[in-house]
mmCIF file of C-alpha atoms and ligand atoms in Angstrom:
data_model
loop_
_atom_site.group_PDB
_atom_site.id
_atom_site.type_symbol
_atom_site.label_atom_id
_atom_site.label_comp_id
_atom_site.label_asym_id
_atom_site.label_seq_id
_atom_site.Cartn_x
_atom_site.Cartn_y
_atom_site.Cartn_z
ATOM 1 C CA MET A 1 0.010 0.006 0.002
ATOM 2 C CA LYS A 2 1.504 3.302 -1.111
ATOM 3 C CA SER A 3 1.452 6.000 1.521
ATOM 4 C CA GLY A 4 0.205 9.537 0.650
ATOM 5 C CA LEU A 5 -2.569 7.977 -1.513
ATOM 6 C CA SER A 6 -5.431 10.293 -2.368
ATOM 7 C CA ILE A 7 -9.003 9.026 -1.992
ATOM 8 C CA HIS A 8 -9.399 9.380 -5.758
ATOM 9 C CA GLN A 9 -6.699 6.697 -6.259
ATOM 10 C CA THR A 10 -8.012 4.075 -3.892
ATOM 11 C CA LYS A 11 -8.928 0.665 -5.224
ATOM 12 C CA ALA A 12 -10.038 -2.441 -3.232
ATOM 13 C CA LEU A 13 -10.071 -4.645 -6.327
ATOM 14 C CA TRP A 14 -8.580 -4.457 -9.808
ATOM 15 C CA PHE A 15 -8.323 -6.593 -12.892
ATOM 16 C CA ASP A 16 -4.942 -7.756 -14.059
ATOM 17 C CA SER A 17 -5.342 -8.133 -17.855
ATOM 18 C CA LYS A 18 -1.909 -9.756 -18.353
ATOM 19 C CA LEU A 19 -2.753 -12.717 -16.088
ATOM 20 C CA ASN A 20 -6.514 -12.539 -16.527
ATOM 21 C CA GLN A 21 -7.014 -12.393 -12.786
ATOM 22 C CA VAL A 22 -8.697 -10.133 -10.305
ATOM 23 C CA VAL A 23 -6.529 -8.767 -7.498
ATOM 24 C CA ILE A 24 -8.098 -8.055 -4.152
ATOM 25 C CA ILE A 25 -6.872 -6.781 -0.797
ATOM 26 C CA ASP A 26 -7.220 -9.615 1.747
ATOM 27 C CA GLN A 27 -9.477 -7.846 4.314
ATOM 28 C CA THR A 28 -9.286 -10.700 6.812
ATOM 29 C CA VAL A 29 -5.754 -9.750 7.873
ATOM 30 C CA LEU A 30 -6.024 -5.951 7.797
ATOM 31 C CA PRO A 31 -4.768 -3.799 9.521
ATOM 32 C CA HIS A 32 -2.067 -6.216 10.694
ATOM 33 C CA GLN A 33 -0.893 -7.247 7.210
ATOM 34 C CA TYR A 34 -1.459 -5.818 3.758
ATOM 35 C CA ILE A 35 -1.749 -8.790 1.353
ATOM 36 C CA GLU A 36 -2.887 -8.781 -2.214
ATOM 37 C CA HIS A 37 -4.747 -11.912 -3.100
ATOM 38 C CA ARG A 38 -5.226 -13.188 -6.715
ATOM 39 C CA VAL A 39 -8.495 -14.636 -7.911
ATOM 40 C CA GLY A 40 -8.438 -16.469 -11.253
ATOM 41 C CA SER A 41 -11.637 -18.566 -11.317
ATOM 42 C CA ALA A 42 -15.302 -18.304 -10.520
ATOM 43 C CA LEU A 43 -15.047 -20.698 -7.562
ATOM 44 C CA GLU A 44 -12.066 -18.776 -6.132
ATOM 45 C CA MET A 45 -14.276 -15.718 -6.381
ATOM 46 C CA VAL A 46 -17.121 -17.572 -4.493
ATOM 47 C CA ASP A 47 -14.526 -18.487 -1.818
ATOM 48 C CA ALA A 48 -13.190 -14.951 -1.584
ATOM 49 C CA ILE A 49 -16.719 -13.606 -0.986
ATOM 50 C CA ARG A 50 -17.775 -16.386 1.465
ATOM 51 C CA SER A 51 -14.617 -16.146 3.446
ATOM 52 C CA MET A 52 -14.874 -12.295 3.542
ATOM 53 C CA LYS A 53 -11.425 -11.754 2.015
ATOM 54 C CA LEU A 54 -13.526 -9.119 0.312
ATOM 55 C CA ARG A 55 -16.787 -7.850 1.747
ATOM 56 C CA GLY A 56 -19.094 -4.855 1.749
ATOM 57 C CA ALA A 57 -22.194 -4.838 -0.472
ATOM 58 C CA PRO A 58 -20.964 -2.822 -3.514
ATOM 59 C CA LEU A 59 -17.608 -4.595 -3.576
ATOM 60 C CA ILE A 60 -19.303 -7.989 -3.386
ATOM 61 C CA GLY A 61 -21.341 -6.802 -6.366
ATOM 62 C CA THR A 62 -18.258 -5.893 -8.424
ATOM 63 C CA ALA A 63 -16.531 -9.141 -7.411
ATOM 64 C CA ALA A 64 -19.556 -11.161 -8.518
ATOM 65 C CA ALA A 65 -19.556 -9.403 -11.904
ATOM 66 C CA TYR A 66 -15.929 -10.607 -12.433
ATOM 67 C CA GLY A 67 -16.978 -13.979 -10.991
ATOM 68 C CA MET A 68 -19.582 -14.199 -13.818
ATOM 69 C CA TYR A 69 -16.820 -13.402 -16.316
ATOM 70 C CA PHE A 70 -14.766 -16.297 -15.038
ATOM 71 C CA ALA A 71 -17.883 -18.503 -14.999
ATOM 72 C CA PHE A 72 -18.482 -17.626 -18.616
ATOM 73 C CA ILE A 73 -14.945 -18.510 -19.788
ATOM 74 C CA GLU A 74 -14.989 -21.744 -17.849
ATOM 75 C CA ALA A 75 -18.342 -22.807 -19.218
ATOM 76 C CA LYS A 76 -17.235 -22.061 -22.796
ATOM 77 C CA ARG A 77 -14.055 -24.129 -22.256
ATOM 78 C CA SER A 78 -16.080 -27.067 -20.957
ATOM 79 C CA ASN A 79 -18.150 -27.698 -24.169
ATOM 80 C CA GLN A 80 -21.190 -28.007 -21.889
ATOM 81 C CA PHE A 81 -21.941 -24.381 -21.597
ATOM 82 C CA GLN A 82 -25.358 -24.294 -19.981
ATOM 83 C CA PRO A 83 -25.014 -26.827 -17.101
ATOM 84 C CA VAL A 84 -21.537 -25.613 -16.146
ATOM 85 C CA PHE A 85 -22.494 -21.926 -16.355
ATOM 86 C CA GLU A 86 -25.779 -22.388 -14.373
ATOM 87 C CA SER A 87 -24.068 -24.311 -11.566
ATOM 88 C CA THR A 88 -21.321 -21.739 -11.068
ATOM 89 C CA LYS A 89 -23.773 -18.838 -11.393
ATOM 90 C CA SER A 90 -25.957 -20.223 -8.622
ATOM 91 C CA GLN A 91 -22.892 -20.589 -6.346
ATOM 92 C CA LEU A 92 -22.029 -16.981 -6.916
ATOM 93 C CA HIS A 93 -25.600 -15.897 -6.483
ATOM 94 C CA SER A 94 -25.802 -17.561 -3.043
ATOM 95 C CA ALA A 95 -22.293 -16.810 -1.799
ATOM 96 C CA ARG A 96 -23.735 -14.421 0.788
ATOM 97 C CA PRO A 97 -27.446 -13.802 1.431
ATOM 98 C CA THR A 98 -28.006 -10.207 2.652
ATOM 99 C CA ALA A 99 -26.173 -7.836 0.310
ATOM 100 C CA VAL A 100 -28.444 -7.504 -2.676
ATOM 101 C CA ASN A 101 -25.709 -6.033 -4.811
ATOM 102 C CA LEU A 102 -24.485 -9.657 -5.259
ATOM 103 C CA MET A 103 -27.761 -10.628 -6.905
ATOM 104 C CA ASP A 104 -27.892 -7.332 -8.761
ATOM 105 C CA ALA A 105 -24.493 -7.972 -10.347
ATOM 106 C CA VAL A 106 -25.287 -11.583 -11.300
ATOM 107 C CA ASP A 107 -28.552 -10.370 -12.947
ATOM 108 C CA PHE A 108 -26.716 -7.519 -14.728
ATOM 109 C CA MET A 109 -24.156 -9.972 -16.193
ATOM 110 C CA ILE A 110 -26.580 -12.676 -17.407
ATOM 111 C CA PRO A 111 -27.539 -11.128 -20.748
ATOM 112 C CA PHE A 112 -23.871 -10.591 -21.582
ATOM 113 C CA CYS A 113 -22.986 -14.221 -20.836
ATOM 114 C CA HIS A 114 -24.508 -15.639 -24.049
ATOM 115 C CA PRO A 115 -22.454 -18.627 -25.434
ATOM 116 C CA ASP A 116 -22.074 -16.823 -28.781
ATOM 117 C CA HIS A 117 -20.344 -13.889 -27.113
ATOM 118 C CA GLU A 118 -16.649 -13.313 -27.034
ATOM 119 C CA ASN A 119 -14.764 -13.221 -23.732
ATOM 120 C CA ILE A 120 -13.958 -9.547 -24.186
ATOM 121 C CA GLN A 121 -17.578 -8.572 -24.377
ATOM 122 C CA VAL A 122 -18.183 -10.229 -21.000
ATOM 123 C CA LEU A 123 -15.104 -8.721 -19.449
ATOM 124 C CA GLU A 124 -16.194 -5.233 -20.604
ATOM 125 C CA ALA A 125 -19.592 -5.771 -19.006
ATOM 126 C CA ALA A 126 -17.942 -6.582 -15.686
ATOM 127 C CA GLN A 127 -15.746 -3.496 -16.018
ATOM 128 C CA GLN A 128 -18.837 -1.395 -16.833
ATOM 129 C CA TYR A 129 -20.492 -2.712 -13.669
ATOM 130 C CA GLU A 130 -17.389 -1.853 -11.608
ATOM 131 C CA ASN A 131 -17.259 1.685 -13.143
ATOM 132 C CA GLN A 132 -20.940 2.330 -12.399
ATOM 133 C CA ASN A 133 -20.352 1.263 -8.776
ATOM 134 C CA ASN A 134 -17.338 3.555 -8.421
ATOM 135 C CA GLN A 135 -19.117 6.506 -10.014
ATOM 136 C CA ALA A 136 -22.125 5.933 -7.793
ATOM 137 C CA CYS A 137 -19.904 6.208 -4.706
ATOM 138 C CA TYR A 138 -18.400 9.494 -5.983
ATOM 139 C CA GLY A 139 -21.972 10.786 -6.503
ATOM 140 C CA ILE A 140 -22.898 9.798 -2.937
ATOM 141 C CA GLY A 141 -19.853 11.662 -1.763
ATOM 142 C CA LEU A 142 -20.811 14.918 -3.585
ATOM 143 C CA ASN A 143 -24.373 14.770 -2.290
ATOM 144 C CA GLY A 144 -23.426 13.885 1.263
ATOM 145 C CA LEU A 145 -20.719 16.513 1.308
ATOM 146 C CA GLU A 146 -23.382 19.221 1.202
ATOM 147 C CA LEU A 147 -25.024 17.816 4.376
ATOM 148 C CA ILE A 148 -21.680 18.031 6.171
ATOM 149 C CA ARG A 149 -21.055 21.451 4.805
ATOM 150 C CA ASP A 150 -24.497 22.654 6.070
ATOM 151 C CA ILE A 151 -23.654 21.555 9.605
ATOM 152 C CA TYR A 152 -20.284 23.233 9.490
ATOM 153 C CA THR A 153 -21.782 26.451 8.149
ATOM 154 C CA LYS A 154 -24.184 26.563 11.149
ATOM 155 C CA THR A 155 -21.822 25.478 13.894
ATOM 156 C CA LYS A 156 -18.405 26.607 12.693
ATOM 157 C CA LYS A 157 -17.077 23.707 14.670
ATOM 158 C CA THR A 158 -15.533 20.338 13.730
ATOM 159 C CA VAL A 159 -18.315 18.168 12.397
ATOM 160 C CA GLN A 160 -18.626 15.040 14.548
ATOM 161 C CA ILE A 161 -19.732 12.038 12.584
ATOM 162 C CA LEU A 162 -20.450 8.582 13.883
ATOM 163 C CA THR A 163 -20.261 5.538 11.559
ATOM 164 C CA HIS A 164 -20.760 1.845 12.036
ATOM 165 C CA CYS A 165 -18.859 -1.080 10.495
ATOM 166 C CA ASN A 166 -16.901 -0.346 7.293
ATOM 167 C CA ALA A 167 -18.717 1.371 4.514
ATOM 168 C CA GLY A 168 -15.487 2.782 3.155
ATOM 169 C CA TRP A 169 -13.550 2.244 -0.073
ATOM 170 C CA LEU A 170 -12.623 -1.252 1.125
ATOM 171 C CA ALA A 171 -16.355 -2.104 1.066
ATOM 172 C CA THR A 172 -17.129 -0.607 -2.302
ATOM 173 C CA GLY A 173 -14.028 -0.414 -4.571
ATOM 174 C CA THR A 174 -13.355 3.287 -4.080
ATOM 175 C CA TYR A 175 -14.605 6.255 -2.006
ATOM 176 C CA GLY A 176 -16.987 4.137 0.077
ATOM 177 C CA THR A 177 -20.607 4.911 0.705
ATOM 178 C CA ALA A 178 -20.827 6.306 4.251
ATOM 179 C CA THR A 179 -17.218 7.516 4.052
ATOM 180 C CA ALA A 180 -17.433 9.182 0.589
ATOM 181 C CA PRO A 181 -18.954 12.418 1.975
ATOM 182 C CA ILE A 182 -16.440 12.345 4.816
ATOM 183 C CA TYR A 183 -13.434 11.990 2.503
ATOM 184 C CA LEU A 184 -14.735 14.804 0.210
ATOM 185 C CA ALA A 185 -15.476 17.073 3.182
ATOM 186 C CA HIS A 186 -11.969 16.472 4.543
ATOM 187 C CA GLU A 187 -10.530 17.194 1.107
ATOM 188 C CA ALA A 188 -12.639 20.380 0.900
ATOM 189 C CA GLY A 189 -11.048 21.604 4.142
ATOM 190 C CA ILE A 190 -14.131 21.120 6.356
ATOM 191 C CA PRO A 191 -12.955 19.978 9.766
ATOM 192 C CA VAL A 192 -14.445 16.532 10.544
ATOM 193 C CA HIS A 193 -13.893 13.987 13.253
ATOM 194 C CA VAL A 194 -15.255 10.456 12.930
ATOM 195 C CA TRP A 195 -16.364 8.191 15.832
ATOM 196 C CA VAL A 196 -15.696 4.726 14.534
ATOM 197 C CA ASP A 197 -17.765 1.922 16.100
ATOM 198 C CA GLU A 198 -15.586 -1.126 16.723
ATOM 199 C CA THR A 199 -18.305 -3.322 15.208
ATOM 200 C CA ARG A 200 -18.087 -6.684 16.961
ATOM 201 C CA PRO A 201 -17.899 -9.507 16.107
ATOM 202 C CA ARG A 202 -15.579 -8.973 13.085
ATOM 203 C CA ASN A 203 -14.415 -5.576 14.077
ATOM 204 C CA GLN A 204 -14.737 -4.018 10.636
ATOM 205 C CA GLY A 205 -14.873 -0.542 12.192
ATOM 206 C CA ALA A 206 -11.741 -0.894 14.290
ATOM 207 C CA ASN A 207 -9.800 -2.893 11.740
ATOM 208 C CA LEU A 208 -10.826 -1.396 8.367
ATOM 209 C CA THR A 209 -12.516 1.981 8.794
ATOM 210 C CA SER A 210 -9.905 3.129 11.198
ATOM 211 C CA TRP A 211 -7.144 1.884 8.867
ATOM 212 C CA GLU A 212 -8.735 3.658 5.904
ATOM 213 C CA LEU A 213 -9.135 6.986 7.777
ATOM 214 C CA MET A 214 -5.575 6.713 9.057
ATOM 215 C CA GLN A 215 -4.283 6.402 5.478
ATOM 216 C CA MET A 216 -6.233 9.466 4.454
ATOM 217 C CA GLN A 217 -5.304 11.333 7.647
ATOM 218 C CA VAL A 218 -8.937 11.919 8.627
ATOM 219 C CA PRO A 219 -9.170 12.531 12.398
ATOM 220 C CA HIS A 220 -11.036 9.731 14.058
ATOM 221 C CA THR A 221 -11.437 7.737 17.284
ATOM 222 C CA VAL A 222 -12.478 4.110 17.699
ATOM 223 C CA ILE A 223 -15.100 3.488 20.314
ATOM 224 C CA ALA A 224 -16.627 0.294 21.722
ATOM 225 C CA ASP A 225 -19.956 -0.549 20.118
ATOM 226 C CA ASN A 226 -21.917 0.441 23.198
ATOM 227 C CA THR A 227 -20.452 3.971 23.416
ATOM 228 C CA GLY A 228 -22.516 5.718 20.711
ATOM 229 C CA GLY A 229 -25.568 6.372 22.814
ATOM 230 C CA HIS A 230 -23.532 7.989 25.552
ATOM 231 C CA LEU A 231 -21.783 10.314 23.033
ATOM 232 C CA MET A 232 -25.156 11.258 21.562
ATOM 233 C CA GLN A 233 -26.544 12.193 24.970
ATOM 234 C CA HIS A 234 -23.572 14.415 25.554
ATOM 235 C CA ALA A 235 -23.931 16.349 22.242
ATOM 236 C CA MET A 236 -20.751 14.752 20.926
ATOM 237 C CA VAL A 237 -22.255 13.551 17.668
ATOM 238 C CA ASP A 238 -23.641 15.917 14.923
ATOM 239 C CA MET A 239 -24.703 13.184 12.518
ATOM 240 C CA VAL A 240 -24.603 9.474 11.914
ATOM 241 C CA ILE A 241 -23.770 8.084 8.527
ATOM 242 C CA VAL A 242 -23.889 4.316 7.810
ATOM 243 C CA GLY A 243 -23.990 2.205 4.733
ATOM 244 C CA SER A 244 -26.437 -0.534 3.686
ATOM 245 C CA ASP A 245 -26.433 -4.112 2.437
ATOM 246 C CA ARG A 246 -30.017 -4.014 1.266
ATOM 247 C CA THR A 247 -32.677 -1.289 1.415
ATOM 248 C CA THR A 248 -36.351 -2.009 0.632
ATOM 249 C CA ALA A 249 -38.501 0.033 -1.725
ATOM 250 C CA ASN A 250 -40.014 1.828 1.264
ATOM 251 C CA GLY A 251 -36.667 2.667 2.892
ATOM 252 C CA ASP A 252 -36.111 -0.027 5.556
ATOM 253 C CA VAL A 253 -32.319 -0.541 5.797
ATOM 254 C CA ALA A 254 -30.443 -3.749 6.449
ATOM 255 C CA ASN A 255 -26.902 -3.004 7.608
ATOM 256 C CA LYS A 256 -24.281 -4.561 9.880
ATOM 257 C CA ILE A 257 -25.662 -5.843 13.163
ATOM 258 C CA GLY A 258 -25.968 -3.025 15.707
ATOM 259 C CA THR A 259 -26.963 -0.315 13.207
ATOM 260 C CA TYR A 260 -30.524 -0.414 14.481
ATOM 261 C CA LEU A 261 -29.430 0.415 18.060
ATOM 262 C CA LYS A 262 -27.505 3.440 16.745
ATOM 263 C CA ALA A 263 -30.598 4.578 14.850
ATOM 264 C CA LEU A 264 -32.705 4.330 18.020
ATOM 265 C CA ALA A 265 -30.174 6.305 19.999
ATOM 266 C CA ALA A 266 -29.940 8.939 17.287
ATOM 267 C CA PHE A 267 -33.724 9.212 17.129
ATOM 268 C CA ASP A 268 -34.017 9.616 20.892
ATOM 269 C CA ASN A 269 -31.354 12.379 20.796
ATOM 270 C CA LYS A 270 -32.684 14.117 17.665
ATOM 271 C CA ILE A 271 -29.459 13.500 15.763
ATOM 272 C CA PRO A 272 -29.796 13.059 12.011
ATOM 273 C CA PHE A 273 -29.253 9.474 10.927
ATOM 274 C CA TYR A 274 -28.275 9.122 7.269
ATOM 275 C CA VAL A 275 -27.842 5.953 5.227
ATOM 276 C CA ALA A 276 -25.505 6.233 2.209
ATOM 277 C CA LEU A 277 -26.098 3.741 -0.561
ATOM 278 C CA PRO A 278 -25.935 3.340 -4.336
ATOM 279 C CA LEU A 279 -29.304 2.690 -6.029
ATOM 280 C CA SER A 280 -28.048 -0.831 -6.713
ATOM 281 C CA THR A 281 -28.505 -1.586 -2.993
ATOM 282 C CA ILE A 282 -32.263 -0.978 -3.230
ATOM 283 C CA ASP A 283 -34.296 -4.111 -3.552
ATOM 284 C CA PHE A 284 -37.549 -2.897 -5.274
ATOM 285 C CA GLU A 285 -39.188 -6.254 -4.768
ATOM 286 C CA LEU A 286 -39.312 -5.874 -0.966
ATOM 287 C CA CYS A 287 -41.433 -3.490 1.114
ATOM 288 C CA ASP A 288 -40.995 -4.784 4.659
ATOM 289 C CA GLY A 289 -37.346 -5.063 5.737
ATOM 290 C CA ILE A 290 -37.894 -6.829 9.055
ATOM 291 C CA SER A 291 -39.922 -9.730 7.650
ATOM 292 C CA GLN A 292 -38.481 -9.882 4.116
ATOM 293 C CA ILE A 293 -34.702 -9.246 4.180
ATOM 294 C CA PRO A 294 -32.736 -12.440 4.672
ATOM 295 C CA ILE A 295 -30.361 -11.981 7.593
ATOM 296 C CA GLU A 296 -27.064 -13.835 7.358
ATOM 297 C CA GLU A 297 -26.214 -16.085 10.298
ATOM 298 C CA ARG A 298 -22.500 -16.609 10.612
ATOM 299 C CA GLY A 299 -20.234 -19.029 12.319
ATOM 300 C CA SER A 300 -20.009 -18.986 16.119
ATOM 301 C CA GLU A 301 -16.223 -18.616 16.114
ATOM 302 C CA GLU A 302 -16.557 -15.017 15.027
ATOM 303 C CA LEU A 303 -17.914 -14.413 18.475
ATOM 304 C CA THR A 304 -15.983 -16.875 20.539
ATOM 305 C CA HIS A 305 -12.570 -16.073 18.951
ATOM 306 C CA ILE A 306 -10.790 -12.834 18.188
ATOM 307 C CA LEU A 307 -7.926 -12.116 15.774
ATOM 308 C CA GLY A 308 -5.040 -9.905 16.808
ATOM 309 C CA ILE A 309 -1.270 -9.516 16.702
ATOM 310 C CA ASP A 310 1.129 -10.686 19.406
ATOM 311 C CA GLU A 311 4.461 -9.197 20.592
ATOM 312 C CA GLN A 312 6.319 -11.136 17.859
ATOM 313 C CA ASN A 313 4.084 -9.497 15.248
ATOM 314 C CA MET A 314 2.399 -12.853 14.584
ATOM 315 C CA ILE A 315 -1.308 -12.840 13.796
ATOM 316 C CA ARG A 316 -3.149 -15.030 16.294
ATOM 317 C CA ASN A 317 -6.725 -16.129 16.577
ATOM 318 C CA ILE A 318 -7.535 -16.709 20.225
ATOM 319 C CA ARG A 319 -10.617 -17.949 22.030
ATOM 320 C CA ILE A 320 -12.136 -15.393 24.397
ATOM 321 C CA TYR A 321 -15.201 -17.336 25.632
ATOM 322 C CA ALA A 322 -15.365 -20.430 27.773
ATOM 323 C CA GLU A 323 -15.178 -23.533 25.625
ATOM 324 C CA SER A 324 -18.514 -24.759 24.178
ATOM 325 C CA THR A 325 -20.330 -21.546 25.210
ATOM 326 C CA SER A 326 -23.597 -21.396 23.261
ATOM 327 C CA VAL A 327 -23.776 -18.375 20.958
ATOM 328 C CA ILE A 328 -25.723 -17.033 18.011
ATOM 329 C CA ASN A 329 -24.228 -14.730 15.430
ATOM 330 C CA TYR A 330 -26.504 -12.651 13.220
ATOM 331 C CA GLY A 331 -24.573 -10.508 10.724
ATOM 332 C CA PHE A 332 -27.157 -7.805 10.080
ATOM 333 C CA ASP A 333 -30.179 -6.027 11.451
ATOM 334 C CA VAL A 334 -32.908 -3.881 9.961
ATOM 335 C CA THR A 335 -33.444 -0.246 10.771
ATOM 336 C CA PRO A 336 -37.030 0.716 9.958
ATOM 337 C CA ALA A 337 -37.423 3.675 7.586
ATOM 338 C CA ARG A 338 -39.089 5.817 10.277
ATOM 339 C CA LEU A 339 -35.725 6.027 12.033
ATOM 340 C CA VAL A 340 -33.833 7.139 8.951
ATOM 341 C CA THR A 341 -33.542 10.910 8.342
ATOM 342 C CA ALA A 342 -32.633 10.432 4.666
ATOM 343 C CA LEU A 343 -30.936 8.221 2.149
ATOM 344 C CA ILE A 344 -27.813 9.683 0.508
ATOM 345 C CA THR A 345 -27.717 8.249 -3.037
ATOM 346 C CA GLU A 346 -25.778 9.113 -6.238
ATOM 347 C CA LYS A 347 -28.983 10.708 -7.585
ATOM 348 C CA GLY A 348 -29.642 12.910 -4.538
ATOM 349 C CA VAL A 349 -30.646 12.894 -0.902
ATOM 350 C CA VAL A 350 -34.147 11.564 -0.336
ATOM 351 C CA LYS A 351 -36.525 10.700 2.440
ATOM 352 C CA ALA A 352 -36.613 7.027 3.292
ATOM 353 C CA ASN A 353 -40.132 6.376 2.000
ATOM 354 C CA LYS A 354 -41.730 4.695 -1.048
ATOM 355 C CA GLU A 355 -42.808 7.862 -2.755
ATOM 356 C CA ALA A 356 -39.499 9.682 -2.566
ATOM 357 C CA ILE A 357 -37.527 6.566 -3.529
ATOM 358 C CA SER A 358 -39.707 5.823 -6.542
ATOM 359 C CA ARG A 359 -39.664 9.469 -7.669
ATOM 360 C CA LEU A 360 -35.843 9.324 -7.602
ATOM 361 C CA THR A 361 -35.658 6.085 -9.503
ATOM 362 C CA ASN A 362 -38.319 6.969 -12.033
ATOM 363 C CA PHE A 363 -36.275 10.042 -12.649
ATOM 364 C CA GLU A 364 -33.328 7.746 -13.372
ATOM 365 C CA LEU A 365 -35.332 5.737 -15.879
HETATM 366 O O1 MRU B 401 -20.498 -8.284 6.452
HETATM 367 P P1 MRU B 401 -19.884 -7.176 5.671
HETATM 368 O O2 MRU B 401 -18.627 -6.644 6.200
HETATM 369 O O3 MRU B 401 -19.892 -7.496 4.174
HETATM 370 O O4 MRU B 401 -20.987 -6.015 5.885
HETATM 371 C C1 MRU B 401 -20.813 -4.690 5.360
HETATM 372 C C2 MRU B 401 -21.652 -3.752 6.086
HETATM 373 O O5 MRU B 401 -22.631 -4.102 6.675
HETATM 374 C C3 MRU B 401 -21.236 -2.390 6.054
HETATM 375 O O6 MRU B 401 -21.711 -1.714 7.158
HETATM 376 C C4 MRU B 401 -21.681 -1.554 4.873
HETATM 377 O O7 MRU B 401 -22.450 -0.512 5.293
HETATM 378 C C5 MRU B 401 -22.443 -2.126 3.805
HETATM 379 S S1 MRU B 401 -21.386 -2.056 2.425
HETATM 380 C C6 MRU B 401 -21.037 -0.397 2.065
#
């Protein structure tokens, strides 16, 4: 990782055309080690998504688009295009259940994956999907920047922003969703300070968001997950910005477990609670997040064990619970639309309700 990188140069994934491989940053070992991991087949992509070497809804989408490209090549080589392609496609489609960008990317790629097509046509489609994702994040940044600027214009004080999990460039490809407005505000000279939730069990806030903000020299402080409410009661938070893994047509938001509790605390303290997301994260087929969004249940070891670095700089995974403790590990929760001040999208900032969302997307069509 080069130091002094600008936010406009960040990339969590890139295509190596010489070797016909996708290169990703292995997010399971950050911030302790920076390792680039090469993916050269559809099933390796499924594994990278499942094992969370890459994660975050928009990045999972881009990865799945390239996974479809590999699936296409492999199916063509097999001389049994349809069964081979269908089997790999369904493994990609179900690699993780909550982030709808995964399904969006697979659906986007299907028409390009016709057996008569050339490899290059399918590769260009995946690259187009990636570019759309990246441009959407920049658009979110520009729209969210104005919300931060408004607060600064009123208070003339450092804008205190709380975020949960990692909705940064590592989660999207570049810019991030929740972090895009923060990076652009910082670049515009608006003083910001970010409260970074640790985000147990996988600590994506402490490990990834903090690492990103450090690279970009954005002032920030990591807090334990339970600290947000206290900060809000003491007027230490001006706004909350989080990302989303799936948002329904009426504005209910699925995001990393614990987001709902932050939204409740923000509501109680009259602090604006924004959700930053590209339109590809909206699932227009759903209208009740709590009953309809599939919530991923993950392995118990994410709770019972913790990854860290010892005095010899060795990464260690140690057990922190008593052996055979019974645990349950939900990856996401749903924040009802009524607790969301607005959605920050690439097309504008809108109320989290059906009418506003459909106006915005009709406008897009
Ligand atoms: O399980 P993850 O790490 O893939 O989940 C990601 C999140 O929930 C993030 O909070 C994010 O907001 C969604 S992706 C920008």
